[in-house]
mmCIF file of C-alpha atoms in Angstrom:
data_model
loop_
_atom_site.group_PDB
_atom_site.id
_atom_site.type_symbol
_atom_site.label_atom_id
_atom_site.label_comp_id
_atom_site.label_asym_id
_atom_site.label_seq_id
_atom_site.Cartn_x
_atom_site.Cartn_y
_atom_site.Cartn_z
ATOM 1 C CA MET A 7 -38.122 14.856 47.214
ATOM 2 C CA GLN A 8 -35.807 13.232 44.689
ATOM 3 C CA SER A 9 -38.263 13.209 41.791
ATOM 4 C CA ALA A 10 -39.061 17.247 42.718
ATOM 5 C CA VAL A 11 -35.462 17.973 42.854
ATOM 6 C CA ALA A 12 -35.263 15.833 39.281
ATOM 7 C CA GLY A 13 -38.180 17.608 37.993
ATOM 8 C CA PHE A 14 -36.715 21.091 39.301
ATOM 9 C CA SER A 15 -33.341 20.515 37.571
ATOM 10 C CA LEU A 16 -35.039 19.440 34.019
ATOM 11 C CA GLY A 17 -37.616 22.261 34.058
ATOM 12 C CA PHE A 18 -35.124 24.791 34.813
ATOM 13 C CA SER A 19 -32.581 23.675 32.115
ATOM 14 C CA LEU A 20 -35.204 23.408 29.406
ATOM 15 C CA ILE A 21 -36.190 27.086 29.964
ATOM 16 C CA LEU A 22 -32.881 28.459 30.965
ATOM 17 C CA ALA A 23 -31.747 29.164 27.072
ATOM 18 C CA ILE A 24 -32.767 32.505 25.630
ATOM 19 C CA GLY A 25 -35.721 32.015 23.548
ATOM 20 C CA ALA A 26 -38.842 34.347 22.402
ATOM 21 C CA GLN A 27 -40.512 34.238 25.458
ATOM 22 C CA ASN A 28 -37.566 34.830 27.789
ATOM 23 C CA ALA A 29 -36.346 37.719 25.350
ATOM 24 C CA PHE A 30 -40.058 39.286 26.237
ATOM 25 C CA VAL A 31 -39.663 38.913 29.592
ATOM 26 C CA LEU A 32 -35.999 40.140 29.861
ATOM 27 C CA ARG A 33 -36.999 43.487 27.638
ATOM 28 C CA ALA A 34 -40.222 43.925 30.256
ATOM 29 C CA GLY A 35 -38.128 43.402 33.025
ATOM 30 C CA LEU A 36 -35.519 46.273 31.826
ATOM 31 C CA ARG A 37 -38.313 48.628 30.986
ATOM 32 C CA ARG A 38 -40.103 47.962 34.141
ATOM 33 C CA ALA A 39 -43.123 47.476 32.340
ATOM 34 C CA HIS A 40 -45.725 44.926 33.720
ATOM 35 C CA VAL A 41 -42.919 42.537 35.010
ATOM 36 C CA PHE A 42 -45.174 40.881 37.651
ATOM 37 C CA ALA A 43 -48.127 40.325 35.498
ATOM 38 C CA ILE A 44 -45.821 38.673 32.493
ATOM 39 C CA CYS A 45 -43.819 36.929 34.797
ATOM 40 C CA LEU A 46 -47.089 35.410 36.326
ATOM 41 C CA THR A 47 -48.693 34.630 32.873
ATOM 42 C CA CYS A 48 -45.336 32.827 31.703
ATOM 43 C CA ALA A 49 -45.181 30.637 35.027
ATOM 44 C CA LEU A 50 -48.701 29.900 34.849
ATOM 45 C CA SER A 51 -48.482 28.743 31.523
ATOM 46 C CA ASP A 52 -45.854 26.694 32.025
ATOM 47 C CA ALA A 53 -47.358 25.077 35.017
ATOM 48 C CA VAL A 54 -50.674 24.315 32.556
ATOM 49 C CA LEU A 55 -48.425 22.758 30.072
ATOM 50 C CA ILE A 56 -46.439 20.813 32.752
ATOM 51 C CA ALA A 57 -49.755 19.551 34.358
ATOM 52 C CA ALA A 58 -50.670 18.292 31.070
ATOM 53 C CA GLY A 59 -47.560 16.653 30.040
ATOM 54 C CA VAL A 60 -47.346 14.844 33.159
ATOM 55 C CA ALA A 61 -51.124 13.754 33.105
ATOM 56 C CA GLY A 62 -50.247 12.084 29.659
ATOM 57 C CA PHE A 63 -51.843 14.433 27.061
ATOM 58 C CA GLY A 64 -48.240 14.240 25.294
ATOM 59 C CA ALA A 65 -49.540 11.399 23.242
ATOM 60 C CA LEU A 66 -51.578 14.165 21.555
ATOM 61 C CA ALA A 67 -49.020 15.212 19.279
ATOM 62 C CA THR A 68 -48.210 11.753 17.683
ATOM 63 C CA ALA A 69 -51.887 10.959 17.516
ATOM 64 C CA VAL A 70 -52.589 13.801 14.940
ATOM 65 C CA PRO A 71 -50.149 14.212 12.860
ATOM 66 C CA GLY A 72 -50.847 17.502 11.392
ATOM 67 C CA LEU A 73 -50.984 19.170 14.407
ATOM 68 C CA GLU A 74 -47.626 19.766 14.934
ATOM 69 C CA TRP A 75 -46.969 21.129 11.554
ATOM 70 C CA GLY A 76 -50.206 23.546 12.163
ATOM 71 C CA MET A 77 -48.267 24.456 15.398
ATOM 72 C CA ARG A 78 -44.877 24.984 13.675
ATOM 73 C CA LEU A 79 -46.526 27.158 10.877
ATOM 74 C CA PHE A 80 -48.283 29.592 13.264
ATOM 75 C CA GLY A 81 -45.667 29.820 15.578
ATOM 76 C CA ALA A 82 -43.017 30.751 13.131
ATOM 77 C CA ALA A 83 -45.415 33.346 11.270
ATOM 78 C CA PHE A 84 -45.792 34.862 14.656
ATOM 79 C CA LEU A 85 -41.850 35.034 15.427
ATOM 80 C CA PHE A 86 -41.267 36.398 11.942
ATOM 81 C CA TRP A 87 -43.684 39.365 12.802
ATOM 82 C CA TYR A 88 -42.751 39.680 16.128
ATOM 83 C CA GLY A 89 -38.521 39.750 15.060
ATOM 84 C CA ALA A 90 -39.539 42.235 12.429
ATOM 85 C CA ARG A 91 -41.015 44.727 14.901
ATOM 86 C CA ALA A 92 -37.740 44.272 16.864
ATOM 87 C CA PHE A 93 -35.704 45.117 14.177
ATOM 88 C CA LEU A 94 -37.747 48.313 13.471
ATOM 89 C CA ALA A 95 -37.358 49.291 16.877
ATOM 90 C CA ALA A 96 -33.472 48.729 16.506
ATOM 91 C CA TRP A 97 -33.213 50.638 13.420
ATOM 92 C CA ARG A 98 -35.518 53.448 14.890
ATOM 93 C CA GLY A 99 -33.786 53.561 18.262
ATOM 94 C CA GLY A 100 -34.938 56.132 20.826
ATOM 95 C CA ALA A 101 -38.730 54.986 21.593
ATOM 96 C CA ALA A 102 -37.620 52.021 23.529
ATOM 97 C CA LEU A 103 -35.679 54.086 25.680
ATOM 98 C CA GLU A 104 -38.261 55.447 27.279
ATOM 99 C CA ALA A 105 -38.098 53.090 30.114
ATOM 100 C CA GLU A 106 -40.610 55.044 32.647
ATOM 101 C CA GLY A 107 -42.781 56.375 29.776
ATOM 102 C CA GLN A 108 -45.477 54.894 27.520
ATOM 103 C CA VAL A 109 -44.658 51.005 27.784
ATOM 104 C CA GLY A 110 -47.898 49.657 26.320
ATOM 105 C CA SER A 111 -50.949 48.599 27.609
ATOM 106 C CA LEU A 112 -51.188 45.537 30.184
ATOM 107 C CA ARG A 113 -53.536 43.866 27.918
ATOM 108 C CA ALA A 114 -51.313 44.426 24.888
ATOM 109 C CA ALA A 115 -48.164 42.956 27.023
ATOM 110 C CA LEU A 116 -50.362 39.723 28.237
ATOM 111 C CA LEU A 117 -51.573 39.053 24.814
ATOM 112 C CA THR A 118 -48.131 39.189 23.348
ATOM 113 C CA CYS A 119 -46.881 37.106 26.423
ATOM 114 C CA LEU A 120 -49.393 34.460 25.659
ATOM 115 C CA ALA A 121 -48.833 34.004 22.083
ATOM 116 C CA LEU A 122 -45.047 33.685 22.558
ATOM 117 C CA THR A 123 -45.824 30.788 24.806
ATOM 118 C CA TRP A 124 -48.802 29.153 23.415
ATOM 119 C CA LEU A 125 -47.931 29.472 19.756
ATOM 120 C CA ASN A 126 -44.311 28.303 20.141
ATOM 121 C CA PRO A 127 -44.171 24.565 19.279
ATOM 122 C CA HIS A 128 -41.285 24.349 21.228
ATOM 123 C CA VAL A 129 -43.176 24.439 24.389
ATOM 124 C CA TYR A 130 -45.111 22.004 24.048
ATOM 125 C CA LEU A 131 -42.325 19.449 22.856
ATOM 126 C CA ASP A 132 -40.457 20.500 25.924
ATOM 127 C CA THR A 133 -43.160 20.512 28.557
ATOM 128 C CA VAL A 134 -45.955 18.536 27.268
ATOM 129 C CA VAL A 135 -43.652 15.808 25.459
ATOM 130 C CA LEU A 136 -40.462 15.622 27.205
ATOM 131 C CA LEU A 137 -41.037 16.537 30.483
ATOM 132 C CA GLY A 138 -44.470 14.470 30.327
ATOM 133 C CA SER A 139 -42.585 11.188 29.350
ATOM 134 C CA ILE A 140 -39.577 11.704 31.603
ATOM 135 C CA ALA A 141 -42.214 12.242 34.632
ATOM 136 C CA ALA A 142 -43.954 8.791 33.748
ATOM 137 C CA GLN A 143 -40.803 7.292 34.721
ATOM 138 C CA ALA A 144 -40.277 9.210 38.000
ATOM 139 C CA SER A 145 -41.144 7.621 41.344
ATOM 140 C CA SER A 146 -43.349 10.324 42.030
ATOM 141 C CA ARG A 147 -45.151 12.036 38.987
ATOM 142 C CA PRO A 148 -46.678 14.725 41.224
ATOM 143 C CA ALA A 149 -43.577 15.785 43.170
ATOM 144 C CA PHE A 150 -41.600 15.736 39.509
ATOM 145 C CA ALA A 151 -44.276 18.053 38.171
ATOM 146 C CA ALA A 152 -44.179 20.475 41.224
ATOM 147 C CA GLY A 153 -40.609 20.434 41.043
ATOM 148 C CA ALA A 154 -40.683 21.467 37.594
ATOM 149 C CA MET A 155 -43.406 24.022 37.794
ATOM 150 C CA THR A 156 -41.355 25.602 40.783
ATOM 151 C CA ALA A 157 -38.532 25.676 38.218
ATOM 152 C CA SER A 158 -40.579 27.855 36.019
ATOM 153 C CA PHE A 159 -41.879 30.381 38.801
ATOM 154 C CA VAL A 160 -38.271 30.627 39.910
ATOM 155 C CA PHE A 161 -36.951 31.482 36.417
ATOM 156 C CA PHE A 162 -39.429 33.866 35.060
ATOM 157 C CA PHE A 163 -39.536 35.798 38.355
ATOM 158 C CA SER A 164 -35.748 35.959 38.663
ATOM 159 C CA LEU A 165 -35.169 37.084 34.928
ATOM 160 C CA GLY A 166 -38.050 39.370 35.102
ATOM 161 C CA TYR A 167 -36.677 41.305 38.047
ATOM 162 C CA GLY A 168 -33.203 40.433 38.132
ATOM 163 C CA ALA A 169 -33.077 42.424 34.638
ATOM 164 C CA ARG A 170 -33.388 45.533 36.721
ATOM 165 C CA LEU A 171 -29.809 45.078 37.612
ATOM 166 C CA LEU A 172 -28.782 45.710 34.029
ATOM 167 C CA ALA A 173 -30.735 48.965 33.855
ATOM 168 C CA PRO A 174 -27.362 51.082 34.154
ATOM 169 C CA LEU A 175 -26.183 49.584 31.270
ATOM 170 C CA PHE A 176 -29.386 50.095 29.595
ATOM 171 C CA ALA A 177 -29.192 53.951 29.977
ATOM 172 C CA ARG A 178 -27.426 54.267 26.970
ATOM 173 C CA PRO A 179 -29.374 54.475 23.692
ATOM 174 C CA VAL A 180 -27.191 51.783 21.631
ATOM 175 C CA ALA A 181 -27.802 49.236 24.462
ATOM 176 C CA TRP A 182 -31.182 49.323 23.807
ATOM 177 C CA ARG A 183 -30.825 49.136 20.143
ATOM 178 C CA LEU A 184 -28.572 46.156 20.446
ATOM 179 C CA LEU A 185 -31.354 44.394 22.760
ATOM 180 C CA ASP A 186 -33.663 45.121 20.055
ATOM 181 C CA ALA A 187 -31.735 43.489 17.239
ATOM 182 C CA LEU A 188 -30.922 40.628 19.323
ATOM 183 C CA VAL A 189 -34.324 39.987 19.980
ATOM 184 C CA GLY A 190 -35.151 40.175 16.504
ATOM 185 C CA ALA A 191 -32.347 37.633 15.445
ATOM 186 C CA VAL A 192 -33.729 35.441 18.297
ATOM 187 C CA MET A 193 -37.295 35.521 17.119
ATOM 188 C CA TRP A 194 -36.192 35.119 13.201
ATOM 189 C CA ALA A 195 -33.417 32.362 14.316
ATOM 190 C CA ILE A 196 -36.063 30.252 16.327
ATOM 191 C CA GLY A 197 -38.978 31.104 13.419
ATOM 192 C CA LEU A 198 -36.270 29.641 10.804
ATOM 193 C CA GLY A 199 -35.772 26.647 12.925
ATOM 194 C CA LEU A 200 -39.416 25.575 13.374
ATOM 195 C CA LEU A 201 -39.738 25.785 9.551
ATOM 196 C CA LEU A 202 -36.727 23.726 8.727
ATOM 197 C CA HIS A 203 -37.055 21.393 11.445
#
């Protein structure tokens, strides 16, 4: 039980910071667009990565020196592209306000969600390397992994469905534009951080 609580606490704290993936889930929750599928995809992706880290694949990043740089480059390129789209939406306004209208296909939403997850090197450092190395010191690695996976499910579903509480605020056009601008800034900041780190 102690290992499970430790895994839950660490897992929750690692994904709590607003990042590209979290901003996407928040926006989907506000628009009520494919919320369950997006939350489930994020949580399952994290579960796979956590399992890989706990199983000992964290050594892969150190074994293949060019792998981390390649991941950073692809991740940064995607984040800059997605950030540019968010800035464009903030500049145009209006389109994002159709919370109940056209929200894009499920396929497009899931592909974006998967790209924000799997092309982000930070997710590998957090889940595979960091959680994997700490799990190796836990008294029960499976319990630690289960705790971290549970934290991921709790966080993403709380963020996706909890975003609805903010819906009255986002009934105002300026709020959507500010959110899009914030999402764009977060994406570009993370992308720049990947290149400069």
